[in-house]
CSV table of C-alpha atoms in Angstrom, one decimal:
chain,number,residue,atom,x,y,z
K,5,MET,CA,0.0,0.0,0.0
K,6,ALA,CA,2.8,2.4,0.9
K,7,GLU,CA,4.5,1.7,-2.4
K,8,ARG,CA,1.3,2.4,-4.3
K,9,GLU,CA,0.8,5.7,-2.5
K,10,LEU,CA,4.4,6.7,-3.2
K,11,THR,CA,3.9,5.9,-6.9
K,12,THR,CA,0.8,7.9,-7.1
K,13,SER,CA,2.3,10.9,-5.3
K,14,ILE,CA,5.1,11.3,-7.8
K,15,ALA,CA,3.2,10.5,-10.9
K,16,VAL,CA,3.6,13.0,-13.8
K,17,ASP,CA,1.0,13.9,-16.3
K,18,LEU,CA,2.6,12.3,-19.3
K,19,PRO,CA,-0.2,13.1,-21.8
K,20,ALA,CA,0.1,16.8,-21.0
K,21,MET,CA,3.9,16.9,-21.6
K,22,ARG,CA,4.1,18.6,-24.9
K,23,VAL,CA,6.5,21.0,-26.8
K,24,SER,CA,5.6,23.1,-29.8
K,25,TYR,CA,8.4,22.8,-32.3
K,26,GLU,CA,8.9,26.2,-33.9
K,27,GLN,CA,12.7,26.7,-34.1
K,28,GLY,CA,13.2,26.2,-37.8
K,29,THR,CA,12.3,24.7,-41.1
K,30,LEU,CA,14.0,22.3,-43.5
K,31,HIS,CA,13.6,22.7,-47.3
K,32,GLU,CA,15.2,20.7,-50.0
K,33,SER,CA,17.2,23.8,-51.0
K,34,ASP,CA,18.7,23.9,-47.5
K,35,LEU,CA,20.4,20.5,-47.9
K,36,ALA,CA,24.1,20.1,-48.6
K,37,GLY,CA,25.2,18.2,-51.7
K,38,THR,CA,25.9,15.0,-49.7
K,39,TRP,CA,24.4,13.4,-46.6
K,40,HIS,CA,27.7,13.5,-44.7
K,41,ALA,CA,28.2,17.2,-45.4
K,42,GLN,CA,24.7,17.9,-44.2
K,43,LEU,CA,25.3,15.8,-41.0
K,44,GLN,CA,28.5,17.7,-40.3
K,45,VAL,CA,26.6,21.0,-40.7
K,46,TRP,CA,24.0,19.9,-38.2
K,47,LEU,CA,26.6,18.6,-35.8
K,48,GLU,CA,28.4,21.9,-35.9
K,49,ASP,CA,25.0,23.8,-35.4
K,50,ALA,CA,24.5,21.6,-32.3
K,51,ARG,CA,28.0,22.3,-31.0
K,52,ARG,CA,27.6,26.0,-31.4
K,53,ALA,CA,24.2,25.9,-29.7
K,54,GLY,CA,25.9,24.3,-26.6
K,55,ALA,CA,24.4,20.9,-26.9
K,56,ALA,CA,25.8,18.4,-24.4
K,57,GLU,CA,27.8,15.9,-26.4
K,58,PRO,CA,26.4,16.8,-29.9
K,59,ASN,CA,28.1,13.7,-31.3
K,60,ALA,CA,26.1,11.3,-29.1
K,61,MET,CA,23.9,8.9,-31.0
K,62,VAL,CA,21.5,6.2,-30.0
K,63,LEU,CA,22.7,3.0,-31.7
K,64,ALA,CA,20.0,0.4,-32.3
K,65,THR,CA,20.9,-3.2,-33.1
K,66,ALA,CA,19.2,-6.6,-33.1
K,67,ASN,CA,20.6,-10.0,-32.3
K,68,ALA,CA,20.4,-13.1,-34.5
K,69,ASP,CA,16.9,-13.8,-33.2
K,70,GLY,CA,15.6,-10.3,-33.9
K,71,PHE,CA,15.6,-9.1,-30.3
K,72,PRO,CA,16.4,-5.3,-30.4
K,73,SER,CA,18.5,-3.2,-28.1
K,74,SER,CA,19.7,0.3,-28.0
K,75,ARG,CA,22.3,2.4,-26.3
K,76,THR,CA,24.1,5.8,-26.6
K,77,VAL,CA,27.5,5.8,-28.1
K,78,LEU,CA,29.7,8.6,-29.4
K,79,CYS,CA,30.3,9.2,-33.1
K,80,LYS,CA,34.0,9.5,-33.8
K,81,GLY,CA,34.1,9.8,-37.5
K,82,ILE,CA,32.0,11.0,-40.5
K,83,ASP,CA,32.9,10.9,-44.1
K,84,GLY,CA,31.6,9.6,-47.4
K,85,ARG,CA,32.1,6.0,-46.3
K,86,GLY,CA,29.9,6.2,-43.2
K,87,VAL,CA,29.6,7.0,-39.5
K,88,VAL,CA,32.2,5.5,-37.1
K,89,PHE,CA,32.1,4.6,-33.4
K,90,PHE,CA,34.5,2.5,-31.2
K,91,THR,CA,33.7,-0.2,-28.7
K,92,ASN,CA,34.7,-3.5,-27.3
K,93,TYR,CA,34.4,-6.3,-29.9
K,94,THR,CA,33.1,-8.7,-27.3
K,95,SER,CA,30.3,-6.4,-26.2
K,96,ALA,CA,26.6,-7.2,-26.7
K,97,LYS,CA,26.4,-4.5,-29.4
K,98,SER,CA,29.3,-6.1,-31.3
K,99,HIS,CA,27.8,-9.5,-31.1
K,100,ASP,CA,24.6,-8.1,-32.6
K,101,LEU,CA,26.5,-6.4,-35.4
K,102,SER,CA,28.5,-9.5,-36.1
K,103,ALA,CA,25.3,-11.5,-36.4
K,104,THR,CA,23.2,-9.2,-38.5
K,105,ARG,CA,25.7,-6.7,-40.1
K,106,TYR,CA,23.0,-4.0,-39.9
K,107,ALA,CA,22.4,-1.0,-37.6
K,108,SER,CA,20.6,2.3,-37.2
K,109,ALA,CA,21.8,5.3,-35.2
K,110,THR,CA,20.0,8.5,-34.3
K,111,PHE,CA,21.6,11.8,-33.3
K,112,PRO,CA,19.0,13.6,-31.0
K,113,TRP,CA,19.4,17.3,-30.7
K,114,TYR,CA,16.5,18.1,-28.5
K,115,ASP,CA,17.1,21.8,-27.9
K,116,LEU,CA,17.3,22.4,-31.7
K,117,HIS,CA,14.1,20.3,-32.3
K,118,ARG,CA,16.2,18.2,-34.7
K,119,GLN,CA,17.4,14.7,-35.2
K,120,ALA,CA,19.3,12.8,-37.9
K,121,THR,CA,19.1,9.0,-38.4
K,122,VAL,CA,21.5,6.8,-40.4
K,123,ARG,CA,20.7,3.2,-41.3
K,124,GLY,CA,22.7,0.7,-43.2
K,125,ILE,CA,25.2,-2.2,-43.2
K,126,VAL,CA,28.1,-2.2,-40.8
K,127,GLU,CA,31.8,-3.1,-41.1
K,128,LYS,CA,34.8,-3.0,-38.8
K,129,VAL,CA,37.2,-0.2,-39.4
K,130,SER,CA,40.8,-0.8,-40.3
K,131,SER,CA,43.4,-1.5,-37.6
K,132,GLU,CA,45.1,1.7,-38.7
K,133,ASP,CA,42.0,3.8,-38.1
K,134,THR,CA,41.5,2.1,-34.8
K,135,ALA,CA,45.2,2.8,-33.7
K,136,ARG,CA,44.9,6.4,-34.8
K,137,TYR,CA,41.8,7.1,-32.7
K,138,TRP,CA,43.1,5.0,-29.8
K,139,ALA,CA,46.2,7.3,-29.6
K,140,SER,CA,43.9,10.3,-29.1
K,141,ARG,CA,42.1,8.8,-26.1
K,142,PRO,CA,43.0,9.8,-22.5
K,143,ARG,CA,45.2,7.2,-20.8
K,144,GLY,CA,42.4,6.6,-18.3
K,145,SER,CA,40.0,5.7,-21.0
K,146,GLN,CA,42.6,3.4,-22.6
K,147,LEU,CA,43.1,1.5,-19.3
K,148,GLY,CA,39.4,1.3,-18.8
K,149,ALA,CA,39.0,-0.4,-22.1
K,150,TRP,CA,41.5,-3.0,-21.1
K,151,ALA,CA,39.9,-3.5,-17.6
K,152,SER,CA,36.2,-3.8,-18.4
K,153,PRO,CA,34.7,-7.0,-19.8
K,154,GLN,CA,32.0,-5.0,-21.5
K,155,SER,CA,28.5,-6.4,-21.2
K,156,SER,CA,29.6,-9.3,-19.0
K,157,VAL,CA,28.1,-9.9,-15.6
K,158,VAL,CA,30.5,-8.8,-12.8
K,159,ALA,CA,30.3,-9.7,-9.1
K,160,SER,CA,30.4,-6.1,-7.8
K,161,ARG,CA,31.7,-2.6,-8.4
K,162,GLU,CA,34.7,-3.6,-6.3
K,163,ALA,CA,35.5,-6.3,-8.8
K,164,LEU,CA,35.6,-3.7,-11.6
K,165,ASP,CA,37.8,-1.4,-9.5
K,166,HIS,CA,40.1,-4.3,-8.7
K,167,ALA,CA,40.4,-5.1,-12.4
K,168,LEU,CA,41.3,-1.5,-13.2
K,169,SER,CA,43.9,-1.5,-10.5
K,170,ASN,CA,45.5,-4.6,-12.0
K,171,ILE,CA,45.6,-3.0,-15.4
K,172,LYS,CA,47.2,0.1,-14.0
K,173,ARG,CA,49.9,-2.0,-12.4
K,174,ARG,CA,50.4,-3.9,-15.6
K,175,PHE,CA,51.0,-0.8,-17.7
K,176,ALA,CA,52.6,1.3,-15.0
K,177,ASP,CA,56.0,1.3,-16.7
K,178,THR,CA,54.5,1.6,-20.2
K,179,ASP,CA,54.4,5.1,-21.8
K,180,VAL,CA,52.2,4.0,-24.7
K,181,VAL,CA,49.2,1.7,-23.9
K,182,PRO,CA,48.6,-0.6,-26.8
K,183,VAL,CA,45.2,-1.2,-28.4
K,184,PRO,CA,43.5,-4.2,-26.9
K,185,PRO,CA,43.0,-7.0,-29.4
K,186,HIS,CA,39.3,-7.1,-28.4
K,187,TRP,CA,38.7,-3.4,-29.1
K,188,GLY,CA,38.1,-1.3,-32.3
K,189,GLY,CA,35.7,0.6,-34.5
K,190,TRP,CA,32.6,-0.1,-36.4
K,191,ARG,CA,31.4,1.9,-39.4
K,192,ILE,CA,27.7,2.2,-40.4
K,193,ARG,CA,27.6,2.5,-44.2
K,194,PRO,CA,24.3,4.3,-44.7
K,195,GLU,CA,21.7,3.3,-47.2
K,196,VAL,CA,19.3,5.9,-45.8
K,197,VAL,CA,20.0,9.1,-43.9
K,198,GLU,CA,17.1,11.1,-42.7
K,199,PHE,CA,17.1,14.7,-41.4
K,200,TRP,CA,14.1,15.6,-39.2
K,201,GLN,CA,13.2,19.2,-38.2
K,202,GLY,CA,10.4,19.7,-35.8
K,203,ARG,CA,7.5,22.0,-36.9
K,204,ALA,CA,4.3,23.2,-35.3
K,205,ASP,CA,1.2,21.1,-35.3
K,206,ARG,CA,3.3,18.0,-35.8
K,207,MET,CA,3.8,18.9,-39.5
K,208,HIS,CA,7.5,18.2,-39.2
K,209,ASP,CA,10.0,18.4,-42.1
K,210,ARG,CA,11.5,15.0,-42.9
K,211,LEU,CA,14.0,14.9,-45.8
K,212,ARG,CA,16.1,11.9,-46.5
K,213,TYR,CA,19.0,10.9,-48.7
K,214,LYS,CA,18.4,7.4,-50.1
K,215,LEU,CA,20.9,5.2,-51.9
K,216,LEU,CA,19.5,3.7,-55.1
K,217,LEU,CA,21.7,1.9,-57.6
K,218,ASP,CA,24.8,3.6,-56.4
K,219,ASN,CA,23.2,7.1,-56.6
K,220,TRP,CA,21.9,9.2,-53.8
K,221,GLN,CA,18.4,10.7,-54.1
K,222,VAL,CA,16.6,13.1,-51.9
K,223,GLU,CA,13.0,12.6,-51.0
K,224,ARG,CA,10.5,14.1,-48.6
K,225,VAL,CA,8.6,11.9,-46.2
K,226,ALA,CA,5.3,12.7,-44.5
K,227,PRO,CA,5.6,13.3,-40.8
């Protein structure tokens, strides 16, 4: 009974939570010549607007049985080949990607009433690209990548801290921490990239670049 009363007392009126999207518009003439140029423009807009981690994207994957999962990762590369992020190759997301070779990722820029979504096949990035990015990471992040058995069940927080302490001792006399063999990058090679701009009365602008027979076409989608 006490639990039910507590739940009731802190309940929020979810149906009443609503925002009118009136910050901008998106017309075909606004788009850059390529999807990756347009994505970089919107990323820079988000950075200038002070968005927290404008390169954060929600990565959606599914396992071999079709069960979906999603999580936030950081985009660390954008070019004509695709969108890149780095992770542990033994993680749940990497198992999903290895099984299906397909993913979708959405960049949510809430304060700008915008989002961009890329969807397509995935591939591992080259070891050279991984090494180049690895060298730019803070030493603490490098050690953490060695210490954490990502997505595995662990006994306690203390067990994680102990693993990190062991790794720190292991590389205490090493100036350059090597890339773990189980760590690297994935690239999403988009087949579709959609740019969404919120508009009033839910009449949002949705423009997408779609790859058809090796050619990119732009089309408008109803909101």
